[in-house]
Short mmCIF file of N, CA and C in Angstrom, two decimals:
data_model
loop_
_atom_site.label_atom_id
_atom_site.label_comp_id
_atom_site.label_asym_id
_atom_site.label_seq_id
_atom_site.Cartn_x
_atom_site.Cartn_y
_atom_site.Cartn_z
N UNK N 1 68.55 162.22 -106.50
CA UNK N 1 68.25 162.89 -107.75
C UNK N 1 69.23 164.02 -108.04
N UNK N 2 69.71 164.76 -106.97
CA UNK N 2 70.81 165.95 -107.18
C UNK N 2 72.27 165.11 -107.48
N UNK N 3 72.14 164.03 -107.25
CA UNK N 3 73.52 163.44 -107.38
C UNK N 3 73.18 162.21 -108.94
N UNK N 4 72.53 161.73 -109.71
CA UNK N 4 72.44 160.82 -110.35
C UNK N 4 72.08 161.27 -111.55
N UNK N 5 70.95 162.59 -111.85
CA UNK N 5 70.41 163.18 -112.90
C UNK N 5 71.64 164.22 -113.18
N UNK N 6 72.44 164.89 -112.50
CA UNK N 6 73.92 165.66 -112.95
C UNK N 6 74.44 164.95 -113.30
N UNK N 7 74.87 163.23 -112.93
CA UNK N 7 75.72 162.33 -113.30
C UNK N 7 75.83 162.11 -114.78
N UNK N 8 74.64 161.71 -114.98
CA UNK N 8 73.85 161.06 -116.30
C UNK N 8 73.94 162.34 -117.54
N UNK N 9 73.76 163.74 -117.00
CA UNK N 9 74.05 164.75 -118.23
C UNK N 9 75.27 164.89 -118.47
N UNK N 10 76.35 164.49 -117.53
CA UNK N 10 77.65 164.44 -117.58
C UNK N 10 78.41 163.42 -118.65
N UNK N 11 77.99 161.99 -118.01
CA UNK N 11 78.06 161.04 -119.20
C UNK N 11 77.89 161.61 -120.56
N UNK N 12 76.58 161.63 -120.65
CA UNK N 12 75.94 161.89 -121.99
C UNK N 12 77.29 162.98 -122.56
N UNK N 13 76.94 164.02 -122.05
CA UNK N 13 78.16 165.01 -122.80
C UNK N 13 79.57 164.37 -122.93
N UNK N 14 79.83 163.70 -121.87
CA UNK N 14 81.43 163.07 -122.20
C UNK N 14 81.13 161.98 -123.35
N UNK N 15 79.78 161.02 -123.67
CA UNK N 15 80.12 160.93 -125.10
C UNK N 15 79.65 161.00 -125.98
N UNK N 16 79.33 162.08 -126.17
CA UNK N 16 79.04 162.76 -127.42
C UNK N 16 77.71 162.38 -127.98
N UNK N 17 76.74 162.37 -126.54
CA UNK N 17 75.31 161.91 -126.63
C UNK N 17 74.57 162.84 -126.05
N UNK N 18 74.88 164.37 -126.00
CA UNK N 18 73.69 165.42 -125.64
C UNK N 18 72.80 165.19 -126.48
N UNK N 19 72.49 164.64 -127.55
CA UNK N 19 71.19 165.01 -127.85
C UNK N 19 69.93 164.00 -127.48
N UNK N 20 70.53 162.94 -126.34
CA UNK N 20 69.35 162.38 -125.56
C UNK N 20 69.02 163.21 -124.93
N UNK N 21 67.67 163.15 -124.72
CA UNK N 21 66.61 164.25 -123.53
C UNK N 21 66.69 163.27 -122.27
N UNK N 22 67.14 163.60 -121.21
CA UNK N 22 66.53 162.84 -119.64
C UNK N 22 65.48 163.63 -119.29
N UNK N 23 64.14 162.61 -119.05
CA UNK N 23 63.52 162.86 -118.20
C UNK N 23 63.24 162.18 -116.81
N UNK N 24 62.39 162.53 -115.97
CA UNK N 24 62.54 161.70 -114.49
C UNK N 24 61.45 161.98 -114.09
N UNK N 25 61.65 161.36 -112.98
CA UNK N 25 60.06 161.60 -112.31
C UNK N 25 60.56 161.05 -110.58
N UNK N 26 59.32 160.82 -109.54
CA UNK N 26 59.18 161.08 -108.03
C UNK N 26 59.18 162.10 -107.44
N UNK N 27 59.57 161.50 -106.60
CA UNK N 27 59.47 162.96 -105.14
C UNK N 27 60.59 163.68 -105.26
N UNK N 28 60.26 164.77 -105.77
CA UNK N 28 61.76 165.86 -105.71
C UNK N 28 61.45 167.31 -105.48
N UNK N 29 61.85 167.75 -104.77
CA UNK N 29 61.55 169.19 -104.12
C UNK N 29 61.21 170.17 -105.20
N UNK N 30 60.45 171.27 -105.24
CA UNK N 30 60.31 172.15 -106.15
C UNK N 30 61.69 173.05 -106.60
N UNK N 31 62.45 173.18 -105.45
CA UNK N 31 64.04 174.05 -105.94
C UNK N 31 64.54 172.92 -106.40
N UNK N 32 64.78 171.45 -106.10
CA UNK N 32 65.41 170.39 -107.02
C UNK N 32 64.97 170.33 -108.33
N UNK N 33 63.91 170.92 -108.58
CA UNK N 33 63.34 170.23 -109.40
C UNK N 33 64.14 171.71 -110.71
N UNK N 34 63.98 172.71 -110.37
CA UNK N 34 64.10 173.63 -110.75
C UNK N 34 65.57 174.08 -111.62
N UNK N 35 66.67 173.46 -110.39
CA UNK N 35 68.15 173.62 -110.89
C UNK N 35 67.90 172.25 -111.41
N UNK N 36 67.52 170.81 -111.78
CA UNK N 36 67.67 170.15 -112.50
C UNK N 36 67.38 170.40 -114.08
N UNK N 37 66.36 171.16 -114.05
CA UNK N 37 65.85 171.72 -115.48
C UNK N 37 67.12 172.58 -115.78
N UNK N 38 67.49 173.32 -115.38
CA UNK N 38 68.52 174.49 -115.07
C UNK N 38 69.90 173.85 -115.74
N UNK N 39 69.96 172.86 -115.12
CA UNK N 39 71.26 171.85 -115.69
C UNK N 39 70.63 171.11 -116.97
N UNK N 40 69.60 170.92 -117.18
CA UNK N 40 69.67 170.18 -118.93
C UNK N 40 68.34 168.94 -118.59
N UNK N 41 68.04 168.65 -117.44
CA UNK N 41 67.14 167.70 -117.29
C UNK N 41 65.38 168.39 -117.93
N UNK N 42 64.90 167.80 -119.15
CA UNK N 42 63.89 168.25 -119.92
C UNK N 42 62.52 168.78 -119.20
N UNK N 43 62.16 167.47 -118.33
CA UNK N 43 60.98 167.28 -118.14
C UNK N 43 60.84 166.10 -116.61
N UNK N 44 60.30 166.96 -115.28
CA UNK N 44 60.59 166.32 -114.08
C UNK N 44 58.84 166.24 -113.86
N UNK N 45 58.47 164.64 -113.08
CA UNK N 45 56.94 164.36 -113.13
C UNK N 45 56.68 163.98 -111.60
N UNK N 46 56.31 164.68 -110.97
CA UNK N 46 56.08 164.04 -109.53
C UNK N 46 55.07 163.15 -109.24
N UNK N 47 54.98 162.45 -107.88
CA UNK N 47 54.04 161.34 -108.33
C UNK N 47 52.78 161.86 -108.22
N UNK N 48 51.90 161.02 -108.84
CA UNK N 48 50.51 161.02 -109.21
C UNK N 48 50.49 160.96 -110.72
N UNK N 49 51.36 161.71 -111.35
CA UNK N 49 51.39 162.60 -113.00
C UNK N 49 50.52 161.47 -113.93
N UNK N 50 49.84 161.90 -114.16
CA UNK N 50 48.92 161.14 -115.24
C UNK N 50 50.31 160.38 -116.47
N UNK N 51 49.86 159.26 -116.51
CA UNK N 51 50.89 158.48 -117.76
C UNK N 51 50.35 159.43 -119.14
N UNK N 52 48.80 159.52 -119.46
CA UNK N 52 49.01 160.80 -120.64
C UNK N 52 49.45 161.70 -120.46
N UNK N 53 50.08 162.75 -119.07
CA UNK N 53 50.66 163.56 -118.88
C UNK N 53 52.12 163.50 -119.80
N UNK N 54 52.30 162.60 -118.98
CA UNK N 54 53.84 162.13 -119.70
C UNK N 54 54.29 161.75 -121.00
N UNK N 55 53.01 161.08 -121.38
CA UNK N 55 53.07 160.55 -122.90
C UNK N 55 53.25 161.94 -123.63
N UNK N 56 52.34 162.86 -123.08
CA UNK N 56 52.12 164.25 -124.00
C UNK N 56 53.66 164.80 -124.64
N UNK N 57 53.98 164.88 -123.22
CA UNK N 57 54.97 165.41 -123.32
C UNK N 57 55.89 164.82 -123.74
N UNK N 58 56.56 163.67 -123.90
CA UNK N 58 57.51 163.05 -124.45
C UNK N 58 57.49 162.89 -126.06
N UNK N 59 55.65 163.07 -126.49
CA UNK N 59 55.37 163.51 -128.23
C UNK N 59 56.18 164.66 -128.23
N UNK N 60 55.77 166.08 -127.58
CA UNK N 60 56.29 167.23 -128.01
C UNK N 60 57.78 167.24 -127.65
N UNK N 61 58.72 166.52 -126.83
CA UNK N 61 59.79 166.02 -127.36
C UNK N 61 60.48 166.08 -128.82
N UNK N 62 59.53 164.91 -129.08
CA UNK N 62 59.77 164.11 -130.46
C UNK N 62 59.65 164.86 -131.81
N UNK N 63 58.32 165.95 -131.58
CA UNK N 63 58.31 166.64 -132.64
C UNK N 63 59.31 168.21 -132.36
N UNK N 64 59.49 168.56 -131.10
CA UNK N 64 60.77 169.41 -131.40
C UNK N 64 61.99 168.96 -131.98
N UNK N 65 62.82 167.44 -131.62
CA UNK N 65 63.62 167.18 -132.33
C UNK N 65 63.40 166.99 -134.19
N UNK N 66 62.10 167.04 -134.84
CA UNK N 66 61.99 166.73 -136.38
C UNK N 66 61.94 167.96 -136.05
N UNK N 67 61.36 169.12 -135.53
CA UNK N 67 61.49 170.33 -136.01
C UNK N 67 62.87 170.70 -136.20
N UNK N 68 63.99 170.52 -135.19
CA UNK N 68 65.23 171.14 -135.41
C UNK N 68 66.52 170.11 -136.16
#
């Protein structure tokens, strides 16, 4: 995850696709989890996370991007 979720914001910026959101999910340490947000990763779900957890959050996504 420290090596694949930096990868992927990297891409994105090299082309000219920051304005996809990555989100992720599993087992990832609380300081991983922390500098991943830190670097641009939106929204990290460890396991168990309720699928409406996720759903929620991927709405308020959706309506921050019509907001801005």
């Amino acid at each position: 995850h420290m090596t694949i979720f930096p990868r992927i914001l990297e891409l994105l910026k090299e082309s000219g696709a920051e304005h996809i959101q990555v989100i992720g999910g599993g087992i990832i340490p609380k300081d991983d989890m922390e500098e991943l947000e830190k670097r641009g990763v939106k929204g990290l779900f460890g396991p168990g996370t309720p699928t409406t957890e996720i759903v929620q959050f991927v709405q308020g996504l959706k309506r921050e991007d019509r907001e801005t």
